[in-house]
Amino acid sequence: MKASVITIGDEILIGQVLDTNSQWIANKLHVLGVELVETVSISDTQEAIVNGIDHALSVADLIIVTGGLGPTKDDITKYTLVDYFNDELVLHSEVLEDIKARFKKRGIHFSELNKTQAMLPKKATILPNKLGTAAGMWFEENGKIVISLPGVPFEMKGLIDAEVLPRLKKIGGFPSQVYETYVLYGVGESNAADMLSHFENNLPSFIKLAYLPSPGRLRLRLTGVHQDKFLLEKSIQQLGKELMLVFKDESIIQGDLSYVDFLHQYLTEHKETLSVAESCTGGRIASDLTEKSGASTFFLGGVVAYNALLKQNILGVSKNTIAKFSVVSKEVAQEMVLGIQRLTGSKYAIATTGNAGPSTDDTDEEVGVVFIAIATQNQVIVEQFNFGQPREKVVEQAKNKAFEMLSKEILKNQ
Amino acid sequence: MKASVITIGDEILIGQVLDTNSQWIANKLHVLGVELVETVSISDTQEAIVNGIDHALSVADLIIVTGGLGPTKDDITKYTLVDYFNDELVLHSEVLEDIKARFKKRGIHFSELNKTQAMLPKKATILPNKLGTAAGMWFEENGKIVISLPGVPFEMKGLIDAEVLPRLKKIGGFPSQVYETYVLYGVGESNAADMLSHFENNLPSFIKLAYLPSPGRLRLRLTGVHQDKFLLEKSIQQLGKELMLVFKDESIIQGDLSYVDFLHQYLTEHKETLSVAESCTGGRIASDLTEKSGASTFFLGGVVAYNALLKQNILGVSKNTIAKFSVVSKEVAQEMVLGIQRLTGSKYAIATTGNAGPSTDDTDEEVGVVFIAIATQNQVIVEQFNFGQPREKVVEQAKNKAFEMLSKEILKNQ
């Protein structure tokens, strides 16, 4: 079964909001074994919707449409679909009672406009929405399925999990789709491809190798599609082993691991601890470290010392050091990292101080300059970087670099 | 001019990565006045690319394609485009020298595979890539433009800014596109639509009103497209005033302001200060507060007290309070917020403590329970919430709630 996901809304096309629905649905379909052939975002006009569905039906058997189901004038998906399928709207009293009950419970006035939310197409299977007033709709015609869902992410997700996936599973017969990712450090894309040329030429037809480069690392992904799940999993596993043998042990990791994932895994396994003192990264390092559960076993905590006084009062950075070298300096980074290590008693510590920009505070360093310090039990390493601009890039790169510096130091001393 | 953006890559279709390129390009085109009619993500197969471009050319005059320009076997965009335009590849010696110089500078081995990066289509205008080895390509045929760019975000962005936008500006003649957003609190989508029905019925044909609901707030967006920029801006300004008069003063704010933006703006204007003590939010509050520049004028800093000992040692939470009420309690939240306020001397402070889950630590409270405390100069307010699961939702909602609580308290006392 081939699928297309269509998200409707001008807010996506003018760049006001980022479409995250498509990726979420893509992932769900992938796990189910449905091959997604396109995701499309279009405007909320009748012409665009009709054109989008026409095209999707020419390349896919299952179309999932999100957005445009609200009660207001700019929401026209339902009316367009009713026209498209030569259908008519009828009152669904169950849905109406449900909406009324929801409004009553929350003490909100029920307006006539809300009643339109219970007017639903006759031919479609109605998918009840437990988290909102816009019901999902499931149309079937000529062996093709068109599903319409609200665009509000948590309502869409609720309907996919509770209504769409169970129905698709019943249809069944999907091939298995499996992928495994390997992360390679210190080898560029073209050199990796040279080294893998023999491996790549001998891949079975149902398995593909993809290269996903990003600054500082290269992800290699093996993807396979096959009706025989057992054969597929075994093949990918075996090929993964062969792939890893092409590279040096320390330069490749199985799994979609980033440095922060590595630190999480390593520190948890070794029962070691970490703390952070952040200035220019403003809490991003702490927030990334605590994104996955289980962080409390290794992450003791951190200080966001955005202000010079906090650097002195909490972290014990000396006033003289700041006066002599300015807050953005190697010396301050060093005192910060030792300060947080002392304060928390952690084995490892990270500190950052820099000018994220766009303007500089009271420092001599230019915008984009960041000092990153890491402390182990025996030493402190401080490096200076210039991450340029814009601000988000400086923060993002400083954070990634800090995780990388600590990971490499840990790996070196293993 | 109508545009279509096509991103190529299986990693998007299996949900492994989130496509952020499309939104970035969408925003640039919007500012320029180019109407984006669709964004499409497709697989990296010749069939999908040809099909995607065929369809895009049927709805748009300008197609921007990203991805699939690397030197490896899975990158086939360039070869597909050469076929598509009946073109041929020729060696661009300038590009070759450039790539060689780049490799030499970075001390990386130059392989034969890299040479293929300098083989470029004869008919296309070559857009030099200063940040990578994949050049951009600009094809023109029958009055339509197809631009191919690398998928690595910073390379794509560099090429759009340095090469694509200046060329498009030269073509010119685009109508102006203007939008303005208003954020409404405490009024649901359908009630807002009822109240706005007269306003909406009298909008000029070139201006549209859109409703963008999200938990706790409703964004209203006026969008217009017109050749006369002055008329358009004036109309939107005037209509915005009328729109705001429909609602009570305190429930609507002009601009795409969230509570964190409000705090940033208010505290900066009033020269007041804020600090935070975070447990379960793990640095997310600090990191959101420092996302925009200028944060250092009001944000003094914060402590991420992930560990109970840190709550005691840095924030001065009493050991007895923790023993008696557990770390996830009203009492601990209160001592945390007073602790950070005292430590930093800030006028306002925020503190969070809770179980983000999926498992609980040493507390009696269930997963999802969060206590949020805010301190002003006269009082401390603590509220208890249950944000359920998953973990990311708990952290996200706790963070938003904290910003909301403080904003409302500040607005109330104005």
PDB file of N, CA and C in Angstrom, chain B residues 170-198:
ATOM      1  N   LYS B 170      15.857  40.540  -9.120  1.00  0.00           N
ATOM      2  CA  LYS B 170      16.091  41.158 -10.416  1.00  0.00           C
ATOM      3  C   LYS B 170      14.896  40.955 -11.349  1.00  0.00           C
ATOM      4  N   ILE B 171      14.289  39.768 -11.274  1.00  0.00           N
ATOM      5  CA  ILE B 171      13.106  39.485 -12.093  1.00  0.00           C
ATOM      6  C   ILE B 171      11.970  40.414 -11.661  1.00  0.00           C
ATOM      7  N   GLY B 172      11.760  40.513 -10.348  1.00  0.00           N
ATOM      8  CA  GLY B 172      10.859  41.508  -9.770  1.00  0.00           C
ATOM      9  C   GLY B 172       9.401  41.384 -10.167  1.00  0.00           C
ATOM     10  N   GLY B 173       8.668  42.473  -9.922  1.00  0.00           N
ATOM     11  CA  GLY B 173       7.257  42.526 -10.297  1.00  0.00           C
ATOM     12  C   GLY B 173       6.329  41.743  -9.391  1.00  0.00           C
ATOM     13  N   PHE B 174       6.823  41.320  -8.222  1.00  0.00           N
ATOM     14  CA  PHE B 174       5.974  40.541  -7.324  1.00  0.00           C
ATOM     15  C   PHE B 174       5.006  41.448  -6.573  1.00  0.00           C
ATOM     16  N   PRO B 175       3.786  40.956  -6.306  1.00  0.00           N
ATOM     17  CA  PRO B 175       2.877  41.741  -5.482  1.00  0.00           C
ATOM     18  C   PRO B 175       3.379  41.731  -4.042  1.00  0.00           C
ATOM     19  N   SER B 176       2.887  42.648  -3.228  1.00  0.00           N
ATOM     20  CA  SER B 176       3.250  42.621  -1.821  1.00  0.00           C
ATOM     21  C   SER B 176       2.387  41.615  -1.085  1.00  0.00           C
ATOM     22  N   GLN B 177       2.967  40.929  -0.132  1.00  0.00           N
ATOM     23  CA  GLN B 177       2.218  40.044   0.749  1.00  0.00           C
ATOM     24  C   GLN B 177       2.449  40.558   2.158  1.00  0.00           C
ATOM     25  N   VAL B 178       1.384  40.788   2.886  1.00  0.00           N
ATOM     26  CA  VAL B 178       1.516  41.284   4.258  1.00  0.00           C
ATOM     27  C   VAL B 178       0.644  40.438   5.161  1.00  0.00           C
ATOM     28  N   TYR B 179       1.155  40.082   6.331  1.00  0.00           N
ATOM     29  CA  TYR B 179       0.254  39.496   7.321  1.00  0.00           C
ATOM     30  C   TYR B 179       0.511  40.063   8.700  1.00  0.00           C
ATOM     31  N   GLU B 180      -0.535  40.043   9.497  1.00  0.00           N
ATOM     32  CA  GLU B 180      -0.434  40.525  10.873  1.00  0.00           C
ATOM     33  C   GLU B 180      -1.220  39.546  11.733  1.00  0.00           C
ATOM     34  N   THR B 181      -0.653  39.188  12.875  1.00  0.00           N
ATOM     35  CA  THR B 181      -1.295  38.209  13.739  1.00  0.00           C
ATOM     36  C   THR B 181      -1.732  38.870  15.042  1.00  0.00           C
ATOM     37  N   TYR B 182      -2.852  38.412  15.582  1.00  0.00           N
ATOM     38  CA  TYR B 182      -3.379  38.884  16.857  1.00  0.00           C
ATOM     39  C   TYR B 182      -3.602  37.656  17.720  1.00  0.00           C
ATOM     40  N   VAL B 183      -3.219  37.724  18.987  1.00  0.00           N
ATOM     41  CA  VAL B 183      -3.397  36.561  19.851  1.00  0.00           C
ATOM     42  C   VAL B 183      -4.516  36.838  20.843  1.00  0.00           C
ATOM     43  N   LEU B 184      -5.471  35.904  20.887  1.00  0.00           N
ATOM     44  CA  LEU B 184      -6.669  36.066  21.699  1.00  0.00           C
ATOM     45  C   LEU B 184      -6.624  35.021  22.811  1.00  0.00           C
ATOM     46  N   TYR B 185      -6.824  35.452  24.046  1.00  0.00           N
ATOM     47  CA  TYR B 185      -6.823  34.521  25.170  1.00  0.00           C
ATOM     48  C   TYR B 185      -8.229  34.390  25.745  1.00  0.00           C
ATOM     49  N   GLY B 186      -8.623  33.176  26.090  1.00  0.00           N
ATOM     50  CA  GLY B 186      -9.877  32.971  26.823  1.00  0.00           C
ATOM     51  C   GLY B 186     -11.130  33.013  25.966  1.00  0.00           C
ATOM     52  N   VAL B 187     -11.011  33.046  24.648  1.00  0.00           N
ATOM     53  CA  VAL B 187     -12.187  32.986  23.775  1.00  0.00           C
ATOM     54  C   VAL B 187     -11.960  31.835  22.787  1.00  0.00           C
ATOM     55  N   GLY B 188     -12.917  30.914  22.734  1.00  0.00           N
ATOM     56  CA  GLY B 188     -12.769  29.753  21.850  1.00  0.00           C
ATOM     57  C   GLY B 188     -12.949  30.116  20.387  1.00  0.00           C
ATOM     58  N   GLU B 189     -12.576  29.185  19.514  1.00  0.00           N
ATOM     59  CA  GLU B 189     -12.588  29.437  18.075  1.00  0.00           C
ATOM     60  C   GLU B 189     -13.991  29.773  17.574  1.00  0.00           C
ATOM     61  N   SER B 190     -14.994  28.993  17.991  1.00  0.00           N
ATOM     62  CA  SER B 190     -16.334  29.217  17.441  1.00  0.00           C
ATOM     63  C   SER B 190     -16.965  30.489  18.000  1.00  0.00           C
ATOM     64  N   ASN B 191     -16.708  30.767  19.282  1.00  0.00           N
ATOM     65  CA  ASN B 191     -17.236  32.021  19.833  1.00  0.00           C
ATOM     66  C   ASN B 191     -16.574  33.227  19.168  1.00  0.00           C
ATOM     67  N   ALA B 192     -15.296  33.133  18.933  1.00  0.00           N
ATOM     68  CA  ALA B 192     -14.601  34.226  18.253  1.00  0.00           C
ATOM     69  C   ALA B 192     -15.203  34.438  16.868  1.00  0.00           C
ATOM     70  N   ALA B 193     -15.484  33.328  16.173  1.00  0.00           N
ATOM     71  CA  ALA B 193     -16.038  33.430  14.819  1.00  0.00           C
ATOM     72  C   ALA B 193     -17.417  34.086  14.849  1.00  0.00           C
ATOM     73  N   ASP B 194     -18.229  33.742  15.866  1.00  0.00           N
ATOM     74  CA  ASP B 194     -19.543  34.397  16.013  1.00  0.00           C
ATOM     75  C   ASP B 194     -19.373  35.904  16.185  1.00  0.00           C
ATOM     76  N   MET B 195     -18.454  36.264  17.075  1.00  0.00           N
ATOM     77  CA  MET B 195     -18.244  37.683  17.360  1.00  0.00           C
ATOM     78  C   MET B 195     -17.680  38.427  16.149  1.00  0.00           C
ATOM     79  N   LEU B 196     -16.941  37.692  15.296  1.00  0.00           N
ATOM     80  CA  LEU B 196     -16.291  38.341  14.157  1.00  0.00           C
ATOM     81  C   LEU B 196     -17.096  38.239  12.865  1.00  0.00           C
ATOM     82  N   SER B 197     -18.312  37.701  12.951  1.00  0.00           N
ATOM     83  CA  SER B 197     -19.027  37.389  11.699  1.00  0.00           C
ATOM     84  C   SER B 197     -19.278  38.643  10.849  1.00  0.00           C
ATOM     85  N   HIS B 198     -19.669  39.755  11.487  1.00  0.00           N
ATOM     86  CA  HIS B 198     -19.890  40.989  10.728  1.00  0.00           C
ATOM     87  C   HIS B 198     -18.576  41.482  10.122  1.00  0.00           C
TER      88      HIS B 198
END
